CSV table of C-alpha atoms in Angstrom, one decimal:
chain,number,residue,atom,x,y,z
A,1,UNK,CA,-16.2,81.9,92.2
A,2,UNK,CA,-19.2,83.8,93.5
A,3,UNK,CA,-16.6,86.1,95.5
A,4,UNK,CA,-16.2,88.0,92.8
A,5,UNK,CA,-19.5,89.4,92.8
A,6,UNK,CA,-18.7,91.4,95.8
A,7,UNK,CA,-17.3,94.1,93.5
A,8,UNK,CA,-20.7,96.3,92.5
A,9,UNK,CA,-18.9,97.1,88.9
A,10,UNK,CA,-18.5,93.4,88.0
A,11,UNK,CA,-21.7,92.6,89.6
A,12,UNK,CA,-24.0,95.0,87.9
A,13,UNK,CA,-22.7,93.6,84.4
A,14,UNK,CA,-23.7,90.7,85.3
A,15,UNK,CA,-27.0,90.7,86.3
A,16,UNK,CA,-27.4,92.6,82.7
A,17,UNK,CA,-26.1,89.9,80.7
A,18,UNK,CA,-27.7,87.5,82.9
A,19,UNK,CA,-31.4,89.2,81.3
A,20,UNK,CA,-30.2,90.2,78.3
A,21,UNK,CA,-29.2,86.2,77.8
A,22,UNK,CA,-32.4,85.2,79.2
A,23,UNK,CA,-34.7,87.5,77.1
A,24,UNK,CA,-32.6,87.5,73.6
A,25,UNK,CA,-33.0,83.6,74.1
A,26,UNK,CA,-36.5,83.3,74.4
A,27,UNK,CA,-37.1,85.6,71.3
A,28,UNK,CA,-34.7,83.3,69.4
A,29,UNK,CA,-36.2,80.2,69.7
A,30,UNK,CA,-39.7,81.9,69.0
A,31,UNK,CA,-38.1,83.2,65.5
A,32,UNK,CA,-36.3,80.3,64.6
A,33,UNK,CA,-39.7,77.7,65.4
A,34,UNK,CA,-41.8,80.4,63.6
A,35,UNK,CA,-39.6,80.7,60.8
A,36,UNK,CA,-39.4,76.5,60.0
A,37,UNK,CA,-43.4,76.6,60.5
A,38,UNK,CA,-43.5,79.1,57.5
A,39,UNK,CA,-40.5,77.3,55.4
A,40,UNK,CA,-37.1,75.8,56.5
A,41,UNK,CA,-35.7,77.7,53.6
A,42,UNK,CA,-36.3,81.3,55.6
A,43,UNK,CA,-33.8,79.5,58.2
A,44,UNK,CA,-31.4,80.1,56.3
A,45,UNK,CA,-31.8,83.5,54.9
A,46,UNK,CA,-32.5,84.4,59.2
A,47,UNK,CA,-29.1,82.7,60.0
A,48,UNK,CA,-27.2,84.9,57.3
A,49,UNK,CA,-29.0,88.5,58.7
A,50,UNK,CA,-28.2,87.4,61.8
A,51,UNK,CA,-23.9,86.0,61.9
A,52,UNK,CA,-23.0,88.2,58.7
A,53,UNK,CA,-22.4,90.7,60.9
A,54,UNK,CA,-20.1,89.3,62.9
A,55,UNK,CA,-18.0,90.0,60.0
A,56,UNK,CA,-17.9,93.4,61.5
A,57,UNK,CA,-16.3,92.3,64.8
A,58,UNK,CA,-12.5,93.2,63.7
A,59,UNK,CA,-14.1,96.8,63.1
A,60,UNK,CA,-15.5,96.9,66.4
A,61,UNK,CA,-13.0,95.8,68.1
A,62,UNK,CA,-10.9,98.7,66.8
A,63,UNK,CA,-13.7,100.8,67.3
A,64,UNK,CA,-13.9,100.0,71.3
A,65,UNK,CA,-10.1,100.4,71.5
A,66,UNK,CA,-10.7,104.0,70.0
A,67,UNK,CA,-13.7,104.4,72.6
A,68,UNK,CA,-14.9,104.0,75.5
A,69,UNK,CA,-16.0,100.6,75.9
A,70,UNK,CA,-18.8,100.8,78.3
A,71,UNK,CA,-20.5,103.4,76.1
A,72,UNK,CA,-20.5,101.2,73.0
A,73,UNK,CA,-22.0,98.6,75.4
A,74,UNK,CA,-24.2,100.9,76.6
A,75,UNK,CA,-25.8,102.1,73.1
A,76,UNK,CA,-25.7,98.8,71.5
A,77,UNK,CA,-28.2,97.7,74.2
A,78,UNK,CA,-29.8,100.8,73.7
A,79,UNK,CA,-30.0,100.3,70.1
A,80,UNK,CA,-31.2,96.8,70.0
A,81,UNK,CA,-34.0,97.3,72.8
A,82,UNK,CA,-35.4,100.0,71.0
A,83,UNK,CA,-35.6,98.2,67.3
A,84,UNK,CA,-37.2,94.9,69.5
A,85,UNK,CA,-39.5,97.3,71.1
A,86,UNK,CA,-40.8,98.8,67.5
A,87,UNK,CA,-40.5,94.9,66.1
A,88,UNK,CA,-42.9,94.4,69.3
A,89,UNK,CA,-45.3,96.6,67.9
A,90,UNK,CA,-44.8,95.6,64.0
A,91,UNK,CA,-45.9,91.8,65.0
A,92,UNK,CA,-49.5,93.2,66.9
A,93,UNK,CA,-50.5,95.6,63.9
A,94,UNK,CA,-49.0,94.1,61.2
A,95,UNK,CA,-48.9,89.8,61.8
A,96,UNK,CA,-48.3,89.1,57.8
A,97,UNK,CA,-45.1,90.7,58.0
A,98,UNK,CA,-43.4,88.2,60.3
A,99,UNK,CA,-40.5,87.3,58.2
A,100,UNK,CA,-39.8,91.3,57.2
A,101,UNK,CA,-39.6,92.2,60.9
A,102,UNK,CA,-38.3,89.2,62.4
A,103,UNK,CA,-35.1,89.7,59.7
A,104,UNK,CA,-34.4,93.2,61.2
A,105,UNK,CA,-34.7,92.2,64.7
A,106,UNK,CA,-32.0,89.3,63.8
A,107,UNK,CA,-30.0,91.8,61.7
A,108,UNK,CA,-29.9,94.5,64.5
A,109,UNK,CA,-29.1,91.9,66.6
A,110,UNK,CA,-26.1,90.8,64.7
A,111,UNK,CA,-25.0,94.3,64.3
A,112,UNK,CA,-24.8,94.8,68.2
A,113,UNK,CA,-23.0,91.7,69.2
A,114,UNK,CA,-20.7,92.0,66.8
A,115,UNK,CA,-19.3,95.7,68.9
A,116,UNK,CA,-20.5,94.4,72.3
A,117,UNK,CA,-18.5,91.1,72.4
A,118,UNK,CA,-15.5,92.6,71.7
A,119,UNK,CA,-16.1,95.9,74.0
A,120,UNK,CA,-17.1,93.1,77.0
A,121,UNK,CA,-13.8,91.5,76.7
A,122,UNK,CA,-12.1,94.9,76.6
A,123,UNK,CA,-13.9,95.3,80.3
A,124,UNK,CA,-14.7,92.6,82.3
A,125,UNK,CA,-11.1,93.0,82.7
A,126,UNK,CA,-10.9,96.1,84.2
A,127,UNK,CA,-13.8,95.5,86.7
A,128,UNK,CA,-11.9,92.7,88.7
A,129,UNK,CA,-7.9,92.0,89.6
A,130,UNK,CA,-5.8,89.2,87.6
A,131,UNK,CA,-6.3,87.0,90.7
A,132,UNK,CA,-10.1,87.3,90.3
A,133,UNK,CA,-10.3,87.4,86.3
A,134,UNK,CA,-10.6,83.4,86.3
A,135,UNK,CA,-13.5,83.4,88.1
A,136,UNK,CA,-15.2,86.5,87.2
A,137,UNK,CA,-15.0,84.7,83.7
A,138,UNK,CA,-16.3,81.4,84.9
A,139,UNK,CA,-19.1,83.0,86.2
A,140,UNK,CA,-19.9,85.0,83.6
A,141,UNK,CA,-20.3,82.0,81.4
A,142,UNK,CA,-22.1,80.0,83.8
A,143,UNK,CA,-24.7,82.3,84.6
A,144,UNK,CA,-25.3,83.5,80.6
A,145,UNK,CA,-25.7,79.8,79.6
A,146,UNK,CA,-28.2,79.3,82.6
A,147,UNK,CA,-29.8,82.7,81.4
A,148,UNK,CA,-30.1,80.6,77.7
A,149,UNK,CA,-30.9,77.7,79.0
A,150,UNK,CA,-34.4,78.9,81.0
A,151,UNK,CA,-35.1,81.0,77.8
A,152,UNK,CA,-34.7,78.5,75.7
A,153,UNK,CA,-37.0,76.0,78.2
A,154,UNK,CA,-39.6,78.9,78.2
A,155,UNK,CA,-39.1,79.7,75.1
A,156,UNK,CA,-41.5,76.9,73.4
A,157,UNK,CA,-44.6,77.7,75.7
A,158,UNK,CA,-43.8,81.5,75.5
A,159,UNK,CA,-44.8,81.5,72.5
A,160,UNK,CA,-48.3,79.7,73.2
A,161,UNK,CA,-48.8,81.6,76.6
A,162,UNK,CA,-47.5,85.1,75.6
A,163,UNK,CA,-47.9,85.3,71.6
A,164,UNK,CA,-45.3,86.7,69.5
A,165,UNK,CA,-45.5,90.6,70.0
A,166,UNK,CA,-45.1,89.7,73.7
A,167,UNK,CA,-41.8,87.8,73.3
A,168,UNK,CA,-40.5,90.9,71.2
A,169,UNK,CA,-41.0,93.2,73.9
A,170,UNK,CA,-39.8,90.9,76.8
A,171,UNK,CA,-36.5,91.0,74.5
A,172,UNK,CA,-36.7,95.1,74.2
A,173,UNK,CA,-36.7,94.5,78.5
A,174,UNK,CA,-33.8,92.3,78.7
A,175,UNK,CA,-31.9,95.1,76.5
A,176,UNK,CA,-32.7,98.0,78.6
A,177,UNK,CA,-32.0,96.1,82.2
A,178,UNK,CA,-28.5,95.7,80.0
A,179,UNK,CA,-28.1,99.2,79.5
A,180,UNK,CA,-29.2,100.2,82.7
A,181,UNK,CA,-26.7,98.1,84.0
A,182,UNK,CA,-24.1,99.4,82.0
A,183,UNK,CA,-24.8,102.9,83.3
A,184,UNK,CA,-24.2,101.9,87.2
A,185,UNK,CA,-20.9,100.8,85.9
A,186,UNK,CA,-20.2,104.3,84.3
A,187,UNK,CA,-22.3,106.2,87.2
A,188,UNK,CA,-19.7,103.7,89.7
A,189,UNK,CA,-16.3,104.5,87.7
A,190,UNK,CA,-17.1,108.1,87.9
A,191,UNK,CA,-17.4,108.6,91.8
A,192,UNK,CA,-14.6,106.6,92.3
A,193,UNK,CA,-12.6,109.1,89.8
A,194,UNK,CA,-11.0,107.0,88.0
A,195,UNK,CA,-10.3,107.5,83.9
A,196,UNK,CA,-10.9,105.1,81.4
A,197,UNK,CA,-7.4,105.3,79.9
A,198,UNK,CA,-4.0,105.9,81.5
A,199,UNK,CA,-2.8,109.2,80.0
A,200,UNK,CA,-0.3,107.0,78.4
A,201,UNK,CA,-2.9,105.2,76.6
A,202,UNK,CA,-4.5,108.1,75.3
A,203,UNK,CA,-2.7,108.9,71.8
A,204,UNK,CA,-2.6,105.0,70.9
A,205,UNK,CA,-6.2,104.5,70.5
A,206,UNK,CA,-6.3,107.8,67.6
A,207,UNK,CA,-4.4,105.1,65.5
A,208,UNK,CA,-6.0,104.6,62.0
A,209,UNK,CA,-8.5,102.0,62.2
A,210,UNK,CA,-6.6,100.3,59.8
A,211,UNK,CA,-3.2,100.3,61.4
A,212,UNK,CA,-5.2,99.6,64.5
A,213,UNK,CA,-6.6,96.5,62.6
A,214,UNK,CA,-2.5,95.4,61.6
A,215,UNK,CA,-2.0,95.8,65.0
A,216,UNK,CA,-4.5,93.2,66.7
A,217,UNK,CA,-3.7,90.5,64.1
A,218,UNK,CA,0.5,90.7,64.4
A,219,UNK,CA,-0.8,89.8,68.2
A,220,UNK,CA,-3.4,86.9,67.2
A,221,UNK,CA,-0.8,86.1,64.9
A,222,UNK,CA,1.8,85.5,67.7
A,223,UNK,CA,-0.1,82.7,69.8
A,224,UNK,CA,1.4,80.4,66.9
A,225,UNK,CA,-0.5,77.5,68.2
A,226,UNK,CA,-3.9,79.1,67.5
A,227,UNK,CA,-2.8,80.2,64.1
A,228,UNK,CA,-2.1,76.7,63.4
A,229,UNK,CA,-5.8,75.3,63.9
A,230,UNK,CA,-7.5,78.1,62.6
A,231,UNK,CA,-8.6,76.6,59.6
A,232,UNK,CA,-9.9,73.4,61.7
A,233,UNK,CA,-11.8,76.3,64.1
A,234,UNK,CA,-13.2,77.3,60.9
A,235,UNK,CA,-14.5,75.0,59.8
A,236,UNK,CA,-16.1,73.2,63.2
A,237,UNK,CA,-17.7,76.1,63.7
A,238,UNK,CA,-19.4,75.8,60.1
A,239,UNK,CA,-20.4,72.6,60.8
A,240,UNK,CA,-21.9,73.6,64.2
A,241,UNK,CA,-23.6,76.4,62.9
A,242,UNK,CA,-25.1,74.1,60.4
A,243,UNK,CA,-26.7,71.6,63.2
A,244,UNK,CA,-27.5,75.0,65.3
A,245,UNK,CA,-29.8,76.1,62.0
A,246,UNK,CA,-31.5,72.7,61.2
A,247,UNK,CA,-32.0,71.7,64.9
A,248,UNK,CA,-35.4,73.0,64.6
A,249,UNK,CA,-36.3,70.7,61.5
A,250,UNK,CA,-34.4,68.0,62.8
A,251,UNK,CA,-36.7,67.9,66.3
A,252,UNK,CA,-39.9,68.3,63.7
A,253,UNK,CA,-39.4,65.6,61.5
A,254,UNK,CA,-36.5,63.1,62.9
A,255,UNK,CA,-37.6,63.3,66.5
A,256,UNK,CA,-41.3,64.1,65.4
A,257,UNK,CA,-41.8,66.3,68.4
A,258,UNK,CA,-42.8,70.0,68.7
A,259,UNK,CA,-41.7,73.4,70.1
A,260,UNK,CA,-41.6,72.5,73.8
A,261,UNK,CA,-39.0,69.7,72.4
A,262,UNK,CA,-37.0,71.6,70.6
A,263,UNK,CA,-36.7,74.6,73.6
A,264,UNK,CA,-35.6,71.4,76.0
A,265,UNK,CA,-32.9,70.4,73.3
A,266,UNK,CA,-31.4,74.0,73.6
A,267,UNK,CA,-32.2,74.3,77.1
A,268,UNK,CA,-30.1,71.2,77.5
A,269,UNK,CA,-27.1,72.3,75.6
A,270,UNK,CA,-27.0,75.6,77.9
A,271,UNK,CA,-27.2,73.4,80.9
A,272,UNK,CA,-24.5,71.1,80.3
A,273,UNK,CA,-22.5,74.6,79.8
A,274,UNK,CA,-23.3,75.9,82.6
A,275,UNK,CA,-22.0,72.4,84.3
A,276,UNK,CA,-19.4,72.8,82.2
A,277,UNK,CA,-18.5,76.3,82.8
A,278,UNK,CA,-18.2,75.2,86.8
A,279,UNK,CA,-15.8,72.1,85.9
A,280,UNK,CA,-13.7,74.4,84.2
A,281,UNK,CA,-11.4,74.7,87.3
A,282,UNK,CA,-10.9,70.8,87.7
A,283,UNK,CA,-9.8,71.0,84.0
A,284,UNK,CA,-7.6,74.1,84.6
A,285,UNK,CA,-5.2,70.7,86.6
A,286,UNK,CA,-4.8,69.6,83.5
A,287,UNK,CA,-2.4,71.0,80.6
A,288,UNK,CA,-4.4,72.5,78.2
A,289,UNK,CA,-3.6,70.6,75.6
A,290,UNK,CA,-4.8,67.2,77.8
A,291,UNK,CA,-7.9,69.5,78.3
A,292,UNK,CA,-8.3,70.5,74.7
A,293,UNK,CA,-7.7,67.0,73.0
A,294,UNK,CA,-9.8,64.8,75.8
A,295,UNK,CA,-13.4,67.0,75.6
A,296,UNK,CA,-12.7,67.7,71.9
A,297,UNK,CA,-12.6,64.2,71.3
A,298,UNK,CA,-15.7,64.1,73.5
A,299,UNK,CA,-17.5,66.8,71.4
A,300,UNK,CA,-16.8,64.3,68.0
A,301,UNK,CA,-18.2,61.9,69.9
A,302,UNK,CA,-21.2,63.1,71.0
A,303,UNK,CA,-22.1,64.6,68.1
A,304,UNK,CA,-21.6,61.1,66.4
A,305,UNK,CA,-24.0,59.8,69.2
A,306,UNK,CA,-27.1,62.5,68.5
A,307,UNK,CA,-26.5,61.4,65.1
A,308,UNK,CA,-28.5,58.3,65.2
A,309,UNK,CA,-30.7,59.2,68.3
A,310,UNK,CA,-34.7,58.8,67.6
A,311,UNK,CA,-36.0,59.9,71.2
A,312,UNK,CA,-36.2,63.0,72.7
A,313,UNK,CA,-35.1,61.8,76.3
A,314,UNK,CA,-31.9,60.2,74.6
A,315,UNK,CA,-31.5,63.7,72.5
A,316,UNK,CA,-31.4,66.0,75.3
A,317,UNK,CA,-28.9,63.5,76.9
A,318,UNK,CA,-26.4,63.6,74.5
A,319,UNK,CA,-26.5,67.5,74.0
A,320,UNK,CA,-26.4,68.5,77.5
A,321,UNK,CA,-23.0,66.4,77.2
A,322,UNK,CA,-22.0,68.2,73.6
A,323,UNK,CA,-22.3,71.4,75.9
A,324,UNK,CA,-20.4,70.1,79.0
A,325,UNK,CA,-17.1,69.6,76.8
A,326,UNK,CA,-18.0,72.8,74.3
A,327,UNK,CA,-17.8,75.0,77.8
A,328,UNK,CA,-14.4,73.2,79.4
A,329,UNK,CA,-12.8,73.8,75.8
A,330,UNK,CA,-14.4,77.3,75.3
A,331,UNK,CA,-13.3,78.1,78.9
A,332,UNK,CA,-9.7,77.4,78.4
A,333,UNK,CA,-8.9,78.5,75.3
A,334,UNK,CA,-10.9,82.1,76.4
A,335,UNK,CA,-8.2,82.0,79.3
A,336,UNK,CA,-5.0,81.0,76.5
A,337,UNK,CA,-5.5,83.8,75.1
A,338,UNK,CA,-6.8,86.5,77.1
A,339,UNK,CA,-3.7,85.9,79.2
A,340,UNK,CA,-1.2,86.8,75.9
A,341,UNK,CA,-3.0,89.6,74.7
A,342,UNK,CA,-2.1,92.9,76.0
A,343,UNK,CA,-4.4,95.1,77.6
A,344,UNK,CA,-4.2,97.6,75.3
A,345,UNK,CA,-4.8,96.0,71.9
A,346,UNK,CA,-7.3,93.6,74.0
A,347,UNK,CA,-10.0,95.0,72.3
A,348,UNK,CA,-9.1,95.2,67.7
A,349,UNK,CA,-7.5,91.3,68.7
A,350,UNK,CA,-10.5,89.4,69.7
A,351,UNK,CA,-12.6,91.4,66.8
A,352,UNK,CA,-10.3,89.7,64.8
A,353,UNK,CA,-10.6,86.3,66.8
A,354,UNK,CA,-14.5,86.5,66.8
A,355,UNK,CA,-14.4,87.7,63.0
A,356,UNK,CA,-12.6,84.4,62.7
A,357,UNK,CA,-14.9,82.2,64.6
A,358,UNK,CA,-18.1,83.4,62.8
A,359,UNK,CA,-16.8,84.0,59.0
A,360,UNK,CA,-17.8,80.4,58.1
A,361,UNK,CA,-21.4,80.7,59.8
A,362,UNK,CA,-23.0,82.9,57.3
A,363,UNK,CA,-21.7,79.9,54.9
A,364,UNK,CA,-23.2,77.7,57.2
A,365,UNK,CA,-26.5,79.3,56.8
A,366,UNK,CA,-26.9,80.1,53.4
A,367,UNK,CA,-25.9,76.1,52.7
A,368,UNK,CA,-27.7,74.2,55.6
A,369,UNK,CA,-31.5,75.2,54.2
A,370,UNK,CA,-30.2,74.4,50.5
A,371,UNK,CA,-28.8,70.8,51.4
A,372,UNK,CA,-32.1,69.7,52.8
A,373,UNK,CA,-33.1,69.0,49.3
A,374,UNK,CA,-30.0,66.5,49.0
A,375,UNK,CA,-28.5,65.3,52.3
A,376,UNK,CA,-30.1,64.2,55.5
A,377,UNK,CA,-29.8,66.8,58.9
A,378,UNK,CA,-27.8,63.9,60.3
A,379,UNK,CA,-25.3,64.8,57.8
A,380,UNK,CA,-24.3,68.2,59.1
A,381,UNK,CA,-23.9,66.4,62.5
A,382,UNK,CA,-20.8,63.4,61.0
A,383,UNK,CA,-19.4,67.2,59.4
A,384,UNK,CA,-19.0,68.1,63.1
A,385,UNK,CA,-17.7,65.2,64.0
A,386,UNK,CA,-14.9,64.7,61.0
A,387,UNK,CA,-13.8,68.7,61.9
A,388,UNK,CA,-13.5,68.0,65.8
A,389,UNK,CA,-11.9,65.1,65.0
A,390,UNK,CA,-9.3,66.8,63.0
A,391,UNK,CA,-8.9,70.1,65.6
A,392,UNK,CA,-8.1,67.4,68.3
A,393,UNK,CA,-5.4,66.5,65.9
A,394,UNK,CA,-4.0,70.1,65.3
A,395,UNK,CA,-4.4,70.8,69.2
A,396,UNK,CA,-1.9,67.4,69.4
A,397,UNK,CA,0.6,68.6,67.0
A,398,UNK,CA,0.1,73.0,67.8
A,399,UNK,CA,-0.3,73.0,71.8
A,400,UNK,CA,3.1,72.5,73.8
A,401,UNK,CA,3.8,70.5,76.3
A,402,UNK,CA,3.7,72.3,79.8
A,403,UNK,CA,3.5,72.0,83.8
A,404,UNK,CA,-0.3,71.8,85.1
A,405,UNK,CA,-2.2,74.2,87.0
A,406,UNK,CA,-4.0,78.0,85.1
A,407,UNK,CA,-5.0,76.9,81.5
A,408,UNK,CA,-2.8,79.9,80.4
A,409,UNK,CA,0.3,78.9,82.1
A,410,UNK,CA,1.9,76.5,79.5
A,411,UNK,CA,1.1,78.2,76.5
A,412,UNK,CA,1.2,81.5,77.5
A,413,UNK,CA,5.1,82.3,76.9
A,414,UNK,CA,4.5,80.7,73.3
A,415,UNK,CA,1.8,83.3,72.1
C-alpha cells in the first residue's frame, strides 16, 4: 500500500488531506460540543449550514470537468482557510457571537467540500497507474480517518487547553498546508510538461453545464445495481446523519459523560476505519456482494448494540466496530464504481453520486434536534438499523453473482 507514496504528486496530496482531516476535525468537534452546551436545537440548524451544500456537488462536479481540477482544489482550500482564519479572529473579539460565526465557518465549509470531493476523485486518478489506484485509495482513506480520529481525540481537551479562537485558526493551518500541497502537484505537473487534458478532451468539457449534468447521470444511471438501492442509501444515510447530530447529546445525558467522552466516541469510529480501510484487501477475496451483505448486516447490528449501551468503555467498543464494516463497505463500493465510470465524465458523475448520498442529511438535521421533544436518541439508532437491514436486502437481490478477487471485477461489466 505504502508503495504508492513513492510518487511525489500522490504523495504531496496526501500529506494535505492528512492535515486538513486532522485540523477540520478538531474544529468540528469543538463546534458541535459548544453548540449542544448553548442548545441542542442549534445542532440542528449547524448540521443544515453545513450538508445543504452538498446539494451543490452535481454542480461541482460539472464544474471540475469544465476545469482544471487541482485549481478548484487549490482555491477551495484557499477559500475555506481564509474564512477560518477571520472566524479565528471573530471568536477573540467578539465571544457572544459564537453561533453567527461558527454557522459561516460550517457553511463555507459545506460550500468547499461539496467542489473538492468531486475535483479529488477527478485526480487522485491521474496521480497514480490503474495497478496502483487500489492502493493509493486505501491509503488515502486510512490515513484521513486516522487524521479524524487524533482530532477528534484532541479535539475535547483542545478546546480546554487552546480555547476556541485557537481551534479556528489551527483549522485556517490545516487548509493552507492543503493548498500548499495542492500547488507542489501543479508546480510537479508543470516541469514534467505534461497537460491537464488530452487535446481530445478539450472541446468536451465546454459542454453546457446542463448537458454536462445529463451526461454524468445516464453513467450513474448505468451501474443498474446502484440505481436499484438508491433509495435504501438514502435513507441510511438519513438515519446516520441523525445519530452523527445527536451523538453529542446522547454522550451528555445517556452516557452522562463530557467532551473528552464524546471526542473518544468519534475518535473510535475513525479508528475502526482506519482498521477497516486496511482490511479492505482481505475483503476485495470476496465477491462484493458477500462483502456488501456480511458488514452491512454487521453495521445493523452494531448499531442495534450501541443502542442499549450505558458505559462509555462498551460505547467506544461498539463504534470502533460500526466504523470497521462502514470502511470495508465504503471501500468497495468506492472501487464498483470508480472502475465503470469513464475518466472523462469521472468528475459531473460522482457530483451526482455525492448529491445523492447527502440530499437526505440536511433532512436529517433539520428533524434530529426537533424529535428530541418526542422520541429518545436511541431511536435514530433502531432507524439505522431497519435501513441497513433493508440495503443488505437490495445488495442481495441488485449485486450479481461473480468470480472473487478486485471488488470491481464482478460488477463492473454490469454498470
Amino acid at each position: 500500500m505504502f508503495r504508492v507514496l513513492r510518487r511525489p504528486a500522490f504523495a504531496s496530496v496526501w500529506l494535505g488531506q492528512a492535515l486538513s482531516q486532522l485540523g477540520t476535525q478538531l474544529f468540528f468537534i469543538m463546534a458541535y460540543w459548544e453548540l449542544q452546551l448553548r442548545s441542542p436545537y442549534w445542532l440542528s440548524a449547524a448540521g443544515l449550514v453545513l450538508t445543504l451544500p452538498n446539494l451543490l456537488s452535481a454542480v461541482g462536479g460539472s464544474l471540475v470537468d469544465r476545469c482544471d481540477a487541482r485549481r478548484v482544489m487549490l482555491w477551495t482550500d484557499l477559500a475555506r482557510a481564509a474564512v477560518s482564519f477571520a472566524g479565528a479572529l471573530a471568536y477573540a473579539l467578539w465571544p457572544h457571537g459564537f453561533v453567527g460565526v461558527t454557522f459561516v465557518i460550517l457553511a463555507v465549509h459545506g460550500v468547499g467540500a461539496s467542489l473538492f470531493g468531486p475535483a479529488e476523485s477527478v485526480l487522485l486518478p491521474r496521480l497514480v497507474p490503474d495497478e496502483e489506484l487500489v492502493a493509493a485509495n486505501g491509503l488515502v482513506m486510512t490515513t484521513s480517518r486516522l487524521a479524524v480520529s487524533v482530532g477528534a481525540a484532541l479535539g475535547g481537551a483542545s478546546i480546554a487547553m487552546l480555547g476556541v479562537p485557537w481551534v479556528a485558526a489551527i483549522d485556517g493551518l490545516s487548509f493552507l498546508a492543503s493548498a500548499g500541497a495542492v500547488a507542489n502537484v501543479i508546480r510537479l505537473w508543470q516541469r514534467e510538461g505534461k497537460p491537464w487534458r488530452a487535446a481530445s478532451a478539450v472541446a468536451g468539457p465546454k459542454a453546457a453545464m446542463w448537458t454536462q449534468f445529463t451526461e454524468g447521470w445516464r453513467v450513474v444511471a448505468r451501474m443498474r445495481w446502484y440505481v436499484a438501492v438508491l433509495p435504501f442509501i438514502v435513507l441510511v444515510n438519513f438515519s446516520f446523519a441523525g445519530v452523527d447530530l445527536l451523538m453529542s447529546v446522547w454522550t451528555h445525558h445517556v452516557l452522562h459523560a463530557g467532551a473528552w467522552a464524546y471526542g473518544a466516541l468519534n475518535a473510535s469510529l475513525s479508528l475502526g476505519q482506519v482498521a477497516g480501510s486496511l482490511c479492505a484487501g482481505l475483503a476485495a477475496k470476496l465477491q462484493a456482494r458477500t462483502g456488501l451483505v456480511a458488514f452491512g448486516a454487521l453495521t445493523a447490528l452494531s448499531l442495534l448494540a450501541l443502542s442499549v449501551s450505558r458505559t462509555v468503555p462498551l460505547a467506544v467498543s461498539i463504534v470502533a466496530l460500526f466504523g470497521g464494516a462502514l470502511a470495508i463497505i465504503n471501500a468497495i463500493g468506492f472501487a464498483l464504481m470508480q472502475r465503470a465510470i469513464p475518466e472523462e465524465v469521472r468528475g459531473r458523475a460522482f457530483g451526482i453520486i455525492y448529491s445523492f448520498a447527502g440530499i437526505a442529511t440536511p433532512l436529517a438535521s433539520l428533524f434530529a434536534g426537533l424529535s428530541l421533544r418526542v422520541v429518545p436518541v436511541a431511536a435514530w439508532m433502531w432507524l439505522g438499523a431497519a435501513s441497513c437491514a433493508a440495503l443488505v436486502a437490495g445488495w442481495w437481490h441488485a449485486l450479481p453473482r461473480g468470480r472473487t478477487g478486485a471488488p470491481g471485477n464482478d460488477v463492473a461489466a454490469e454498470a
